[in-house]
């Protein structure tokens, strides 16, 4: 394996490790969000988009080159080389290496996109969870304030009635507190609706993350299968060359 393909294969192994790490279920999105917001990763993220585009361009170029090599050495069925067994073995070896490089470049490109998407979904899920908690606390605070105000209003009415002062049930003097109660109830209803919207968005984000994790696991299984086939083909090729 040449130096460039050794580097791509190493990059692929690192990507597989990072995908498996991101798919660990007991690490919460909040913890991943803290990791992503660390000083080191924030410094790397300043040039992250540039590096990502450069990596994608390199992998696409290598994938195209590997595809070209596969087509180049797929002429063994069209060209009569039965009188030259060495040429057949050489063509098969070159074809095997080209196909191996094609798989490596393709999976590296796919996992590169998958890693970026996973990191984005985990960050969004952490933000939605934080917003959900903030809306929930705000709604609980508004509900407690409204309840306290209504209790204080009832207590004041009882004291006024005990002092012999007539308290209007729906008159002008009672209009102010009633209007404020209506405002508080409206704010509580708005906060409740925002909380429900945030819960729905969080559920959707959870579904997207689970789908991406399942896709990553399927890719890992497929990659292990291809590695096993690669080992078998390599062993078979070594036996033929001996």
Tab-separated table of C-alpha atoms in Angstrom:
chain	number	residue	atom	x	y	z
A	1	UNK	CA	0.000	0.000	0.000
A	2	UNK	CA	1.398	3.373	-1.020
A	3	UNK	CA	1.917	6.245	1.386
A	4	UNK	CA	-1.192	8.157	0.327
A	5	UNK	CA	-3.488	5.166	0.727
A	6	UNK	CA	-1.881	4.303	4.064
A	7	UNK	CA	-2.767	7.830	5.212
A	8	UNK	CA	-6.341	7.476	3.919
A	9	UNK	CA	-6.733	4.093	5.639
A	10	UNK	CA	-5.434	5.586	8.919
A	11	UNK	CA	-7.892	8.460	8.517
A	12	UNK	CA	-10.668	5.904	7.978
A	13	UNK	CA	-9.739	3.996	11.153
A	14	UNK	CA	-9.822	7.270	13.125
A	15	UNK	CA	-13.244	8.079	11.665
A	16	UNK	CA	-14.606	4.647	12.625
A	17	UNK	CA	-13.327	5.136	16.177
A	18	UNK	CA	-14.899	8.619	16.434
A	19	UNK	CA	-18.248	7.404	15.065
A	20	UNK	CA	-18.326	4.563	17.600
A	21	UNK	CA	-17.357	7.040	20.328
A	22	UNK	CA	-20.197	9.394	19.392
A	23	UNK	CA	-22.638	6.461	19.354
A	24	UNK	CA	-21.930	5.505	22.980
A	25	UNK	CA	-25.403	5.692	24.601
A	26	UNK	CA	-24.432	6.654	28.173
A	27	UNK	CA	-22.667	9.888	27.116
A	28	UNK	CA	-25.387	12.555	27.027
A	29	UNK	CA	-25.634	15.260	24.350
A	30	UNK	CA	-25.004	17.890	27.047
A	31	UNK	CA	-21.627	16.362	27.804
A	32	UNK	CA	-20.766	16.250	24.096
A	33	UNK	CA	-21.828	19.890	23.827
A	34	UNK	CA	-19.411	20.804	26.610
A	35	UNK	CA	-16.660	18.891	24.814
A	36	UNK	CA	-17.432	20.654	21.515
A	37	UNK	CA	-17.351	24.028	23.298
A	38	UNK	CA	-13.985	23.400	24.926
A	39	UNK	CA	-11.165	25.817	24.183
A	40	UNK	CA	-9.131	23.341	22.124
A	41	UNK	CA	-12.014	22.320	19.880
A	42	UNK	CA	-13.162	25.921	19.529
A	43	UNK	CA	-9.672	26.824	18.318
A	44	UNK	CA	-9.763	23.940	15.835
A	45	UNK	CA	-13.284	24.898	14.741
A	46	UNK	CA	-12.050	28.324	13.592
A	47	UNK	CA	-10.551	26.604	10.562
A	48	UNK	CA	-12.843	23.566	10.714
A	49	UNK	CA	-14.895	24.395	7.626
A	50	UNK	CA	-11.758	24.970	5.543
A	51	UNK	CA	-10.194	21.702	6.702
A	52	UNK	CA	-13.446	19.854	6.110
A	53	UNK	CA	-13.753	21.123	2.538
A	54	UNK	CA	-10.085	20.295	1.839
A	55	UNK	CA	-10.560	16.755	3.222
A	56	UNK	CA	-13.719	16.262	1.155
A	57	UNK	CA	-11.934	17.481	-2.006
A	58	UNK	CA	-8.963	15.144	-1.420
A	59	UNK	CA	-11.211	12.140	-0.731
A	60	UNK	CA	-13.329	12.836	-3.810
A	61	UNK	CA	-10.200	13.087	-5.935
A	62	UNK	CA	-8.833	9.802	-4.526
A	63	UNK	CA	-12.202	8.101	-5.037
A	64	UNK	CA	-12.276	9.180	-8.675
A	65	UNK	CA	-8.687	8.000	-9.132
A	66	UNK	CA	-9.510	4.608	-7.561
A	67	UNK	CA	-12.577	4.269	-9.779
A	68	UNK	CA	-10.423	5.031	-12.813
A	69	UNK	CA	-7.930	2.350	-11.750
A	70	UNK	CA	-10.734	-0.188	-11.341
A	71	UNK	CA	-11.955	0.486	-14.865
A	72	UNK	CA	-8.393	0.381	-16.153
A	73	UNK	CA	-7.683	-3.094	-14.776
A	74	UNK	CA	-11.135	-4.536	-15.485
A	75	UNK	CA	-10.065	-5.470	-19.028
A	76	UNK	CA	-8.924	-8.973	-18.148
A	77	UNK	CA	-12.223	-10.403	-19.423
A	78	UNK	CA	-11.946	-8.471	-22.684
A	79	UNK	CA	-8.275	-9.109	-23.438
A	80	UNK	CA	-6.994	-12.624	-24.177
A	81	UNK	CA	-4.088	-13.232	-21.778
A	82	UNK	CA	-4.520	-16.985	-21.392
A	83	UNK	CA	-1.024	-17.596	-22.732
A	84	UNK	CA	0.519	-15.390	-20.060
A	85	UNK	CA	-0.471	-16.519	-16.523
A	86	UNK	CA	1.879	-13.975	-14.962
A	87	UNK	CA	0.006	-11.150	-16.664
A	88	UNK	CA	-3.288	-12.533	-15.374
A	89	UNK	CA	-1.974	-12.613	-11.790
A	90	UNK	CA	-0.556	-9.116	-12.181
A	91	UNK	CA	-3.844	-7.714	-13.537
A	92	UNK	CA	-5.855	-9.392	-10.792
A	93	UNK	CA	-3.522	-8.015	-8.143
A	94	UNK	CA	-3.784	-4.493	-9.568
A	95	UNK	CA	-7.569	-4.817	-9.815
A	96	UNK	CA	-7.803	-6.030	-6.228
A	97	UNK	CA	-5.726	-3.089	-4.999
A	98	UNK	CA	-7.798	-0.611	-7.008
A	99	UNK	CA	-11.038	-2.022	-5.595
A	100	UNK	CA	-9.593	-1.920	-2.077
A	101	UNK	CA	-8.592	1.715	-2.548
A	102	UNK	CA	-12.032	2.509	-3.917
A	103	UNK	CA	-13.712	1.051	-0.824
A	104	UNK	CA	-11.307	2.861	1.506
A	105	UNK	CA	-11.832	6.250	-0.173
A	106	UNK	CA	-15.606	5.777	-0.395
A	107	UNK	CA	-16.052	4.809	3.241
A	108	UNK	CA	-13.685	7.585	4.388
A	109	UNK	CA	-15.727	10.150	2.450
A	110	UNK	CA	-19.013	8.787	3.787
A	111	UNK	CA	-17.853	8.700	7.407
A	112	UNK	CA	-16.441	12.214	7.086
A	113	UNK	CA	-19.897	13.516	6.176
A	114	UNK	CA	-21.495	11.315	8.822
A	115	UNK	CA	-19.198	12.628	11.563
A	116	UNK	CA	-20.036	16.230	10.744
A	117	UNK	CA	-23.759	15.458	10.755
A	118	UNK	CA	-23.561	13.566	14.054
A	119	UNK	CA	-21.689	16.423	15.745
A	120	UNK	CA	-24.258	18.927	14.449
A	121	UNK	CA	-27.222	16.834	15.640
A	122	UNK	CA	-25.689	16.301	19.080
A	123	UNK	CA	-25.079	20.045	19.473
A	124	UNK	CA	-28.635	20.854	18.362
A	125	UNK	CA	-30.075	18.267	20.715
A	126	UNK	CA	-28.096	19.701	23.645
A	127	UNK	CA	-29.349	23.217	22.803
A	128	UNK	CA	-32.954	21.982	22.582
A	129	UNK	CA	-32.643	20.202	25.926
A	130	UNK	CA	-31.282	23.374	27.552
A	131	UNK	CA	-34.078	25.465	26.007
A	132	UNK	CA	-36.631	22.911	27.166
A	133	UNK	CA	-35.398	23.120	30.738
A	134	UNK	CA	-35.321	26.938	30.630
A	135	UNK	CA	-38.896	27.122	29.276
A	136	UNK	CA	-40.034	24.620	31.862
A	137	UNK	CA	-38.512	26.620	34.734
A	138	UNK	CA	-39.945	29.845	33.307
A	139	UNK	CA	-43.409	28.301	33.015
A	140	UNK	CA	-43.222	26.924	36.550
A	141	UNK	CA	-42.113	30.346	37.843
A	142	UNK	CA	-44.951	32.121	36.028
A	143	UNK	CA	-47.461	29.583	37.336
A	144	UNK	CA	-46.182	29.983	40.900
A	145	UNK	CA	-46.281	33.800	40.609
A	146	UNK	CA	-49.833	33.731	39.252
A	147	UNK	CA	-50.961	31.387	41.990
A	148	UNK	CA	-49.290	33.535	44.686
A	149	UNK	CA	-50.874	36.683	43.287
A	150	UNK	CA	-54.321	35.095	43.229
A	151	UNK	CA	-53.893	33.892	46.822
A	152	UNK	CA	-52.788	37.370	47.914
A	153	UNK	CA	-55.747	38.891	46.097
A	154	UNK	CA	-58.190	36.548	47.827
A	155	UNK	CA	-56.577	37.247	51.207
A	156	UNK	CA	-56.877	41.006	50.623
A	157	UNK	CA	-60.556	40.662	49.707
A	158	UNK	CA	-61.210	38.650	52.856
A	159	UNK	CA	-59.530	41.345	54.992
A	160	UNK	CA	-61.534	44.084	53.288
A	161	UNK	CA	-64.757	42.183	53.858
A	162	UNK	CA	-63.808	41.613	57.501
A	163	UNK	CA	-63.256	45.384	57.885
A	164	UNK	CA	-66.731	46.045	56.535
A	165	UNK	CA	-65.603	47.439	53.191
A	166	UNK	CA	-67.665	46.390	50.233
A	167	UNK	CA	-65.564	44.571	47.660
A	168	UNK	CA	-66.937	44.748	44.090
A	169	UNK	CA	-67.000	41.376	42.368
A	170	UNK	CA	-66.670	42.667	38.828
A	171	UNK	CA	-66.591	46.425	39.296
A	172	UNK	CA	-64.018	49.005	38.383
A	173	UNK	CA	-61.908	48.539	41.507
A	174	UNK	CA	-61.460	44.890	40.795
A	175	UNK	CA	-60.687	45.380	37.139
A	176	UNK	CA	-56.964	46.013	37.655
A	177	UNK	CA	-56.110	42.736	39.432
A	178	UNK	CA	-58.363	40.787	37.091
A	179	UNK	CA	-56.631	42.219	34.049
A	180	UNK	CA	-53.252	41.359	35.527
A	181	UNK	CA	-54.439	37.836	36.242
A	182	UNK	CA	-55.521	37.543	32.620
A	183	UNK	CA	-52.082	38.723	31.456
A	184	UNK	CA	-50.363	36.207	33.715
A	185	UNK	CA	-52.612	33.424	32.454
A	186	UNK	CA	-51.878	34.453	28.860
A	187	UNK	CA	-48.126	34.375	29.533
A	188	UNK	CA	-48.490	30.967	31.165
A	189	UNK	CA	-50.380	29.662	28.140
A	190	UNK	CA	-47.733	31.065	25.758
A	191	UNK	CA	-44.911	29.510	27.765
A	192	UNK	CA	-46.762	26.179	27.833
A	193	UNK	CA	-47.157	26.250	24.036
A	194	UNK	CA	-43.453	27.093	23.603
A	195	UNK	CA	-42.576	24.222	25.925
A	196	UNK	CA	-44.657	21.792	23.833
A	197	UNK	CA	-43.013	23.069	20.626
A	198	UNK	CA	-39.565	22.590	22.163
A	199	UNK	CA	-40.478	19.064	23.283
A	200	UNK	CA	-41.579	18.174	19.749
A	201	UNK	CA	-38.352	19.585	18.270
A	202	UNK	CA	-36.321	17.664	20.863
A	203	UNK	CA	-38.179	14.438	20.021
A	204	UNK	CA	-37.473	14.987	16.308
A	205	UNK	CA	-33.788	15.633	17.038
A	206	UNK	CA	-33.643	12.443	19.149
A	207	UNK	CA	-35.128	10.488	16.235
A	208	UNK	CA	-32.552	11.952	13.807
A	209	UNK	CA	-29.661	11.091	16.138
A	210	UNK	CA	-30.924	7.536	16.631
A	211	UNK	CA	-31.249	7.110	12.859
A	212	UNK	CA	-27.698	8.393	12.304
A	213	UNK	CA	-26.359	6.103	15.047
A	214	UNK	CA	-28.093	3.096	13.451
A	215	UNK	CA	-26.667	4.045	10.064
A	216	UNK	CA	-23.195	4.366	11.573
A	217	UNK	CA	-23.472	0.913	13.161
A	218	UNK	CA	-24.570	-0.579	9.828
A	219	UNK	CA	-21.600	1.067	8.105
A	220	UNK	CA	-19.237	-0.347	10.730
A	221	UNK	CA	-20.637	-3.854	10.224
A	222	UNK	CA	-20.295	-3.499	6.438
A	223	UNK	CA	-16.735	-2.216	6.815
A	224	UNK	CA	-15.796	-5.187	9.034
A	225	UNK	CA	-17.251	-7.525	6.410
A	226	UNK	CA	-15.226	-5.858	3.640
A	227	UNK	CA	-12.060	-6.089	5.746
A	228	UNK	CA	-12.683	-9.794	6.231
A	229	UNK	CA	-13.170	-10.262	2.472
A	230	UNK	CA	-10.035	-8.222	1.901
A	231	UNK	CA	-8.049	-10.521	4.205
A	232	UNK	CA	-9.399	-13.616	2.430
A	233	UNK	CA	-8.578	-12.215	-1.028
A	234	UNK	CA	-5.105	-11.205	0.118
A	235	UNK	CA	-4.449	-14.677	1.543
A	236	UNK	CA	-5.711	-16.250	-1.684
A	237	UNK	CA	-3.473	-13.973	-3.758
A	238	UNK	CA	-0.442	-14.822	-1.622
A	239	UNK	CA	-1.107	-18.549	-2.108
A	240	UNK	CA	-1.372	-18.117	-5.878
A	241	UNK	CA	1.865	-16.091	-6.025
A	242	UNK	CA	3.656	-18.838	-4.019
